[in-house]
Amino acid sequence: MRITAIETIRQPDRPAYLWLQVHTDQGLIGLGEAQRGIEAVDAILHGPVAAALLGDDPLDVERHNQRLLGGYLGFNASSAETRAAGAVDLALWDLLGQALGQPVSRLLGGAVRDRIPTYNTCAGDGYNRQQDRRVVRPGGPVPADMDDQAWFMHAADELAGSLLDDGFGGMKIWPFDPWAIDTGGTYASAAAIRAGLEPFERVRRVHGAAMELLVELHSLWSVPAAQRICAALEPLDPLWVEDPVRRMDDAAAVAAVARATRIPLAGGETLASRPLFRDLLTRDALGTIIVDLGWCGGLSEARRIAVLADSWSRPVAPHDCSGPVCFAASVHLAMHAPNAAFQECVRAFLRGWYRDTVTDLPSVAGGFVHALPGPGLGTRLLPGFIDRPGAIVRRTTLETLK
Ligand SMILES: [Mg+2]
């Protein structure tokens, strides 16, 4: 089999996203995806990546992943190059599965479970639509476009009731973000802490231990600010505090927060390359390792990171909020990795734009996610997706390669 074309698709209503289709001379098409900085990712895919891949056999997934992540192609970084390599890696695993007629979880060596616990990340359907995230501030009128994010800022106990009705036993929210944005993350005031605690307290007061609380800090805070937030959260017994500090690649900073609190930390979705995870693990900085399959450089690299975490007896919890193709791939990894503890999901995306993008989605029910059974990743872009008005489609072949 040979790679004949690299094709990217961008849609005007999701400008933070890109889809990659790797075409072959046997008619099989591998599907990948990238998020954030995608103009740069697009340029990398049609330049150095196309030059490296076109005419080559796509089924040596490991060789391509090593080549695209290292040296002067990937620069061993958390970067647009890495996200391009991640999109390619997802597409090549998809091709390998289609060529062999097996789901990706089986190609990894088989599944150790048939479902994985999930929790809901309380974003709305429009979250991450642009390159910047939506911020909802407390107080003020309840917005007309009430979604899970606005709901947790205004009535987190009601949102928790709705999630419990949907079978979710865990919810992740980020009520401290507005103050981090106001101060550059340097100062968590007593007033900010009081306001940020309020949604968590409402859930505990109404629902007791029925709902696990997950605290998202979005890599926004300095070490002392994160320490103060964690200290205030301790009586509420959250499952974890995620990405507490601005520099999650600074293992010393993350470890300083970890040493100061009883709450286990989780994090890593913005990081790529194993040495950064090794440093965090060596310093006992993280309880749960979070990895984004696209951002870290692909399913291949995420698997290596999961094995590394297992060597420190740490669970992994693949990231979502990234796109439906990445989500499908993440669930395959979560079926295979013995130390996978949770698979993140966003119910608003699963009901909304994910459904408007791909043919099949992993099923989420009763607080668990099931992997797609079909060959490869098990999903395709919806018919007509590529022809939607305003779609930006680029295609590079050996003939058009500059
Ligand atoms: Mg996160």
Coordinates of C-alpha atoms and ligand atoms in Angstrom, one line a residue:
M1 CA 0.0 0.0 0.0
R2 CA 1.2 3.5 -0.8
I3 CA 0.1 7.0 0.4
T4 CA -1.2 8.9 -2.6
A5 CA -2.6 12.1 -1.1
I6 CA -2.6 14.2 2.0
E7 CA -6.0 16.0 2.3
T8 CA -7.0 18.5 5.0
I9 CA -10.5 19.9 5.7
R10 CA -11.3 22.9 7.8
Q11 CA -14.8 24.2 8.5
P12 CA -15.8 27.8 9.1
D13 CA -18.0 27.0 12.1
R14 CA -15.1 25.2 13.9
P15 CA -12.1 27.3 13.1
A16 CA -9.9 25.7 15.8
Y17 CA -10.1 22.2 14.2
L18 CA -8.7 20.4 11.2
W19 CA -9.4 17.0 9.8
L20 CA -6.8 14.9 7.9
Q21 CA -7.5 12.2 5.3
V22 CA -4.6 10.1 4.2
H23 CA -5.5 8.6 0.8
T24 CA -3.9 5.3 -0.5
D25 CA -3.6 3.5 -3.8
Q26 CA -5.9 0.8 -2.5
G27 CA -8.8 3.2 -1.9
L28 CA -8.6 3.1 1.9
I29 CA -8.6 6.5 3.6
G30 CA -7.2 7.1 7.1
L31 CA -8.9 9.7 9.2
G32 CA -7.0 12.0 11.6
E33 CA -7.8 15.3 13.4
A34 CA -5.9 18.3 14.9
Q35 CA -7.0 21.1 17.2
R36 CA -5.5 24.6 17.9
G37 CA -3.1 26.5 15.8
I38 CA -4.4 24.6 12.8
E39 CA -3.3 27.1 10.2
A40 CA 0.2 26.2 11.2
V41 CA -0.6 22.5 11.4
D42 CA -2.1 22.6 7.9
A43 CA 1.0 24.2 6.5
I44 CA 3.2 21.5 8.1
L45 CA 1.0 18.7 6.9
H46 CA 1.2 19.9 3.3
G47 CA 4.9 20.8 3.5
P48 CA 7.4 18.6 5.3
V49 CA 4.9 15.9 6.4
A50 CA 3.6 15.4 2.8
A51 CA 7.2 15.2 1.6
A52 CA 8.0 12.6 4.1
L53 CA 4.9 10.4 3.6
L54 CA 3.8 10.6 0.0
G55 CA 4.6 7.4 -1.9
D56 CA 5.5 5.5 1.3
D57 CA 3.8 2.5 2.9
P58 CA 1.3 3.8 5.5
L59 CA 1.2 0.7 7.6
D60 CA 4.5 1.1 9.4
V61 CA 2.8 3.4 11.9
E62 CA 5.7 3.3 14.4
R63 CA 8.3 4.2 11.9
H64 CA 6.3 7.2 10.7
N65 CA 5.6 8.4 14.2
Q66 CA 9.2 8.2 15.2
R67 CA 10.2 10.1 12.1
L68 CA 7.6 12.9 12.4
L69 CA 8.2 13.5 16.2
G70 CA 12.0 13.6 16.2
G71 CA 14.8 15.6 14.7
Y72 CA 14.1 18.4 12.3
L73 CA 10.6 17.2 11.4
G74 CA 9.1 17.2 14.9
F75 CA 11.7 19.1 16.9
N76 CA 10.8 17.0 20.0
A77 CA 8.5 19.6 21.2
S78 CA 4.9 20.4 22.2
S79 CA 4.2 22.3 19.0
A80 CA 2.3 22.5 15.7
E81 CA 4.7 19.9 14.4
T82 CA 3.7 17.6 17.2
R83 CA 0.0 18.2 16.6
A84 CA 0.5 17.5 12.9
A85 CA 2.3 14.3 13.7
G86 CA -0.6 13.4 16.1
A87 CA -3.1 13.9 13.3
V88 CA -1.1 11.7 11.0
D89 CA -0.6 9.0 13.6
L90 CA -4.4 8.8 14.2
A91 CA -5.0 8.4 10.5
L92 CA -2.3 5.7 10.1
W93 CA -3.7 3.6 13.0
D94 CA -7.1 4.0 11.3
L95 CA -5.6 2.7 8.0
L96 CA -3.8 -0.1 9.7
G97 CA -7.0 -1.2 11.3
Q98 CA -9.0 -1.0 8.1
A99 CA -6.2 -2.9 6.2
L100 CA -6.3 -5.7 8.8
G101 CA -10.1 -5.6 9.5
Q102 CA -9.6 -5.0 13.3
P103 CA -10.4 -2.2 15.7
V104 CA -7.4 -0.2 17.0
S105 CA -7.8 -1.5 20.5
R106 CA -7.1 -5.0 19.2
L107 CA -4.1 -3.8 17.2
L108 CA -2.6 -2.4 20.4
G109 CA -2.5 -5.9 21.8
G110 CA -6.1 -6.3 22.7
A111 CA -8.5 -4.9 25.3
V112 CA -8.3 -5.5 29.0
R113 CA -11.8 -4.2 29.6
D114 CA -15.0 -3.7 27.5
R115 CA -15.9 -0.3 29.0
I116 CA -14.2 2.6 30.8
P117 CA -15.6 4.9 33.5
T118 CA -16.2 8.4 32.3
Y119 CA -17.0 11.8 33.8
N120 CA -18.5 14.9 32.2
T121 CA -16.5 17.9 31.4
C122 CA -19.1 20.6 31.8
A123 CA -18.6 22.6 28.6
G124 CA -21.3 23.8 26.3
D125 CA -21.5 22.8 22.6
G126 CA -19.8 26.1 21.6
Y127 CA -16.8 25.6 23.9
N128 CA -13.4 25.6 22.1
R129 CA -15.2 26.5 18.8
Q130 CA -12.7 29.3 18.5
Q131 CA -9.0 29.3 19.4
D132 CA -10.0 31.0 22.7
R133 CA -12.2 29.5 25.4
R134 CA -15.5 30.9 26.5
V135 CA -15.4 32.4 30.0
V136 CA -18.6 32.6 32.1
R137 CA -18.4 35.0 35.1
P138 CA -20.4 34.5 38.3
G139 CA -23.4 36.6 39.3
G140 CA -25.3 38.7 36.8
P141 CA -28.3 37.4 34.9
V142 CA -28.6 33.8 34.0
P143 CA -27.7 33.7 30.3
A144 CA -30.3 32.9 27.7
D145 CA -27.9 30.4 26.1
M146 CA -27.8 28.2 29.2
D147 CA -25.4 25.3 28.7
D148 CA -23.5 23.1 31.1
Q149 CA -20.7 25.7 31.6
A150 CA -23.2 28.5 32.4
W151 CA -25.1 26.1 34.5
F152 CA -22.2 25.2 36.8
M153 CA -21.5 28.9 37.4
H154 CA -25.2 29.6 38.3
A155 CA -26.6 26.4 39.8
A156 CA -24.1 23.6 40.0
D157 CA -26.3 21.5 42.2
E158 CA -29.0 21.5 39.5
L159 CA -26.5 20.6 36.8
A160 CA -25.2 17.7 39.0
G161 CA -28.8 16.4 39.3
S162 CA -29.1 16.4 35.5
L163 CA -25.7 14.6 35.2
L164 CA -26.7 12.0 37.8
D165 CA -29.9 11.5 35.8
D166 CA -27.7 10.9 32.7
G167 CA -25.7 8.3 34.6
F168 CA -22.6 10.4 35.3
G169 CA -20.9 10.0 38.7
G170 CA -18.3 12.7 38.1
M171 CA -18.2 16.3 36.9
K172 CA -15.4 18.6 36.0
I173 CA -15.8 22.3 36.3
W174 CA -13.6 25.5 36.3
P175 CA -15.2 28.2 38.4
F176 CA -11.8 29.7 39.4
D177 CA -10.9 30.6 35.8
P178 CA -12.3 34.2 35.7
W179 CA -10.0 35.3 38.5
A180 CA -6.9 33.7 37.0
I181 CA -7.7 35.6 33.8
D182 CA -8.1 38.9 35.7
T183 CA -4.8 38.6 37.6
G184 CA -2.6 36.6 35.1
G185 CA -2.9 33.8 37.6
T186 CA -0.6 35.5 40.1
Y187 CA -3.0 36.1 43.0
A188 CA -6.0 34.0 44.2
S189 CA -7.7 36.4 46.6
A190 CA -9.9 35.3 49.5
A191 CA -12.9 36.6 47.6
A192 CA -11.9 34.6 44.4
I193 CA -11.5 31.5 46.5
R194 CA -14.9 32.0 48.2
A195 CA -16.7 32.4 44.9
G196 CA -14.8 29.6 43.2
L197 CA -15.7 27.2 46.0
E198 CA -19.4 27.9 45.9
P199 CA -20.4 25.6 43.0
F200 CA -18.5 22.7 44.6
E201 CA -20.1 23.3 47.9
R202 CA -23.6 23.4 46.4
V203 CA -23.0 20.0 44.8
R204 CA -21.7 18.4 48.0
R205 CA -24.6 20.0 50.0
V206 CA -27.3 18.7 47.8
H207 CA -25.8 15.4 46.5
G208 CA -23.3 14.3 49.1
A209 CA -20.9 11.7 47.9
A210 CA -23.0 10.7 44.9
M211 CA -21.0 13.0 42.7
E212 CA -17.3 13.0 42.3
L213 CA -15.9 16.6 41.9
L214 CA -13.0 17.2 39.5
V215 CA -11.4 20.7 39.6
E216 CA -10.0 22.1 36.4
L217 CA -7.5 24.9 36.8
H218 CA -6.5 25.1 33.1
S219 CA -2.8 25.8 33.6
L220 CA -3.6 29.3 34.7
W221 CA -2.0 29.8 38.2
S222 CA 1.3 30.5 40.0
V223 CA 2.5 28.0 42.6
P224 CA 1.3 30.0 45.7
A225 CA -2.1 30.7 44.1
A226 CA -2.6 27.1 43.2
Q227 CA -1.5 26.1 46.8
R228 CA -4.1 28.4 48.3
I229 CA -6.9 27.1 46.0
C230 CA -6.0 23.4 46.9
A231 CA -5.9 24.2 50.6
A232 CA -9.4 25.7 50.4
L233 CA -10.8 22.7 48.4
E234 CA -9.5 20.0 50.7
P235 CA -12.6 19.8 53.0
L236 CA -14.7 19.1 49.8
D237 CA -12.6 16.0 48.9
P238 CA -12.4 16.4 45.1
L239 CA -11.1 13.4 43.1
W240 CA -8.4 15.6 41.6
V241 CA -7.2 19.1 40.9
E242 CA -6.1 19.4 37.3
D243 CA -3.3 21.3 35.6
P244 CA -2.8 23.6 38.6
V245 CA 0.1 25.8 37.3
R246 CA 0.9 27.8 34.3
R247 CA 4.0 25.9 33.5
M248 CA 2.9 22.2 33.5
D249 CA 6.3 21.4 31.9
D250 CA 8.0 22.7 35.1
A251 CA 8.0 19.5 37.2
A252 CA 9.5 21.4 40.2
A253 CA 6.5 23.8 40.2
V254 CA 3.9 21.1 39.9
A255 CA 5.7 19.1 42.6
A256 CA 5.6 22.1 44.9
V257 CA 1.8 22.2 44.6
A258 CA 1.6 18.5 45.1
R259 CA 3.6 18.5 48.3
A260 CA 1.4 21.2 49.8
T261 CA -1.9 19.4 49.4
R262 CA -3.6 16.1 50.2
I263 CA -5.6 16.3 47.0
P264 CA -4.1 14.2 44.2
L265 CA -3.2 16.3 41.2
A266 CA -3.9 15.3 37.6
G267 CA -2.5 16.8 34.4
G268 CA -0.5 16.7 31.3
E269 CA -2.9 17.3 28.4
T270 CA -0.8 20.2 27.0
L271 CA 2.5 18.3 27.2
A272 CA 4.2 16.2 24.5
S273 CA 7.2 13.9 24.7
R274 CA 8.0 11.4 27.3
P275 CA 10.8 13.1 29.2
L276 CA 8.4 15.8 30.5
F277 CA 6.1 13.1 31.9
R278 CA 9.1 11.2 33.2
D279 CA 10.2 14.3 35.1
L280 CA 6.7 14.8 36.6
L281 CA 6.6 11.1 37.6
T282 CA 10.1 11.1 39.1
R283 CA 9.1 14.1 41.3
D284 CA 5.8 12.5 42.4
A285 CA 4.1 15.6 41.1
L286 CA 1.0 14.0 39.6
G287 CA -1.5 11.4 40.7
T288 CA -3.3 10.8 37.4
I289 CA -1.6 11.3 34.0
I290 CA -3.8 13.1 31.5
V291 CA -2.7 12.8 27.8
D292 CA -4.2 14.2 24.7
L293 CA -3.7 11.8 21.8
G294 CA -3.5 14.6 19.2
W295 CA -1.5 17.1 21.1
C296 CA 1.1 14.6 22.5
G297 CA 2.0 13.4 19.0
G298 CA -0.5 10.6 18.4
L299 CA -1.8 7.3 19.8
S300 CA 1.7 5.9 19.4
E301 CA 3.2 8.4 21.8
A302 CA 0.2 8.3 24.2
R303 CA 0.6 4.6 24.5
R304 CA 4.3 5.1 25.5
I305 CA 3.3 7.7 28.0
A306 CA 0.6 5.3 29.5
V307 CA 3.2 2.6 29.9
L308 CA 5.6 5.1 31.5
A309 CA 2.9 6.1 34.0
D310 CA 2.2 2.5 34.8
S311 CA 5.8 2.1 35.7
W312 CA 5.1 4.6 38.5
S313 CA 1.8 2.9 39.4
R314 CA -0.1 6.0 38.1
P315 CA -3.4 5.8 36.2
V316 CA -4.0 7.5 32.9
A317 CA -7.1 9.4 31.9
P318 CA -7.2 10.3 28.2
H319 CA -8.3 13.9 27.4
D320 CA -11.3 14.9 25.5
C321 CA -12.7 18.3 24.4
S322 CA -10.4 17.7 21.4
G323 CA -12.7 16.4 18.7
P324 CA -14.7 13.2 17.7
V325 CA -11.8 11.4 15.9
C326 CA -9.4 11.9 18.8
F327 CA -12.2 10.8 21.2
A328 CA -12.7 7.6 19.2
A329 CA -9.0 6.9 19.3
S330 CA -8.7 7.7 23.0
V331 CA -11.4 5.1 23.9
H332 CA -9.4 2.5 22.0
L333 CA -6.3 3.3 24.1
A334 CA -8.5 3.3 27.3
M335 CA -9.7 -0.2 26.4
H336 CA -6.1 -1.5 26.0
A337 CA -4.1 0.4 28.7
P338 CA -4.3 -1.6 32.0
N339 CA -3.8 1.6 34.0
A340 CA -6.5 3.6 32.2
A341 CA -8.8 4.8 34.9
F342 CA -11.2 7.2 33.2
Q343 CA -12.0 8.5 29.7
E344 CA -13.0 12.2 29.7
C345 CA -16.1 13.1 27.7
V346 CA -18.3 16.2 27.0
R347 CA -21.9 15.3 26.8
A348 CA -22.7 18.6 25.0
F349 CA -20.3 17.7 22.3
L350 CA -21.6 14.1 22.0
R351 CA -25.1 15.4 21.6
G352 CA -24.0 18.3 19.5
W353 CA -21.2 19.0 17.0
Y354 CA -19.5 15.6 17.3
R355 CA -22.7 14.1 16.0
D356 CA -22.7 16.6 13.1
T357 CA -19.1 15.7 12.2
V358 CA -18.6 11.9 12.1
T359 CA -20.7 8.8 11.3
D360 CA -20.1 6.9 14.6
L361 CA -19.3 7.8 18.2
P362 CA -18.3 5.6 21.1
S363 CA -21.5 5.1 23.2
V364 CA -21.6 6.8 26.6
A365 CA -24.2 5.4 29.0
G366 CA -24.5 4.7 32.7
G367 CA -21.2 6.5 33.4
F368 CA -19.2 4.3 31.0
V369 CA -17.8 4.6 27.5
H370 CA -17.6 1.7 25.0
A371 CA -15.1 1.6 22.1
L372 CA -16.4 1.6 18.5
P373 CA -16.4 -2.0 17.2
G374 CA -15.6 -1.3 13.5
P375 CA -12.1 -1.7 11.9
G376 CA -9.6 1.1 12.5
L377 CA -10.9 3.9 14.6
G378 CA -14.4 2.9 13.6
T379 CA -15.7 6.2 12.4
R380 CA -15.7 8.4 9.2
L381 CA -16.5 12.0 8.4
L382 CA -20.2 12.3 7.6
P383 CA -21.1 12.1 3.9
G384 CA -21.0 15.6 2.4
F385 CA -18.8 17.0 5.3
I386 CA -16.1 17.9 2.8
D387 CA -18.6 19.7 0.5
R388 CA -20.1 22.0 3.2
P389 CA -20.3 25.7 2.3
G390 CA -17.1 27.5 3.2
A391 CA -15.1 24.3 3.8
I392 CA -11.3 24.8 3.2
V393 CA -10.0 21.7 1.5
R394 CA -6.4 21.2 0.5
R395 CA -4.9 18.2 -1.2
T396 CA -1.3 17.4 -1.8
T397 CA 0.0 14.6 -4.0
L398 CA 3.4 13.7 -5.3
E399 CA 2.5 15.6 -8.5
T400 CA 1.6 18.8 -6.7
L401 CA 4.2 18.6 -3.9
K402 CA 6.4 21.7 -4.0
Ligands
MG1 MG -8.1 19.5 31.2

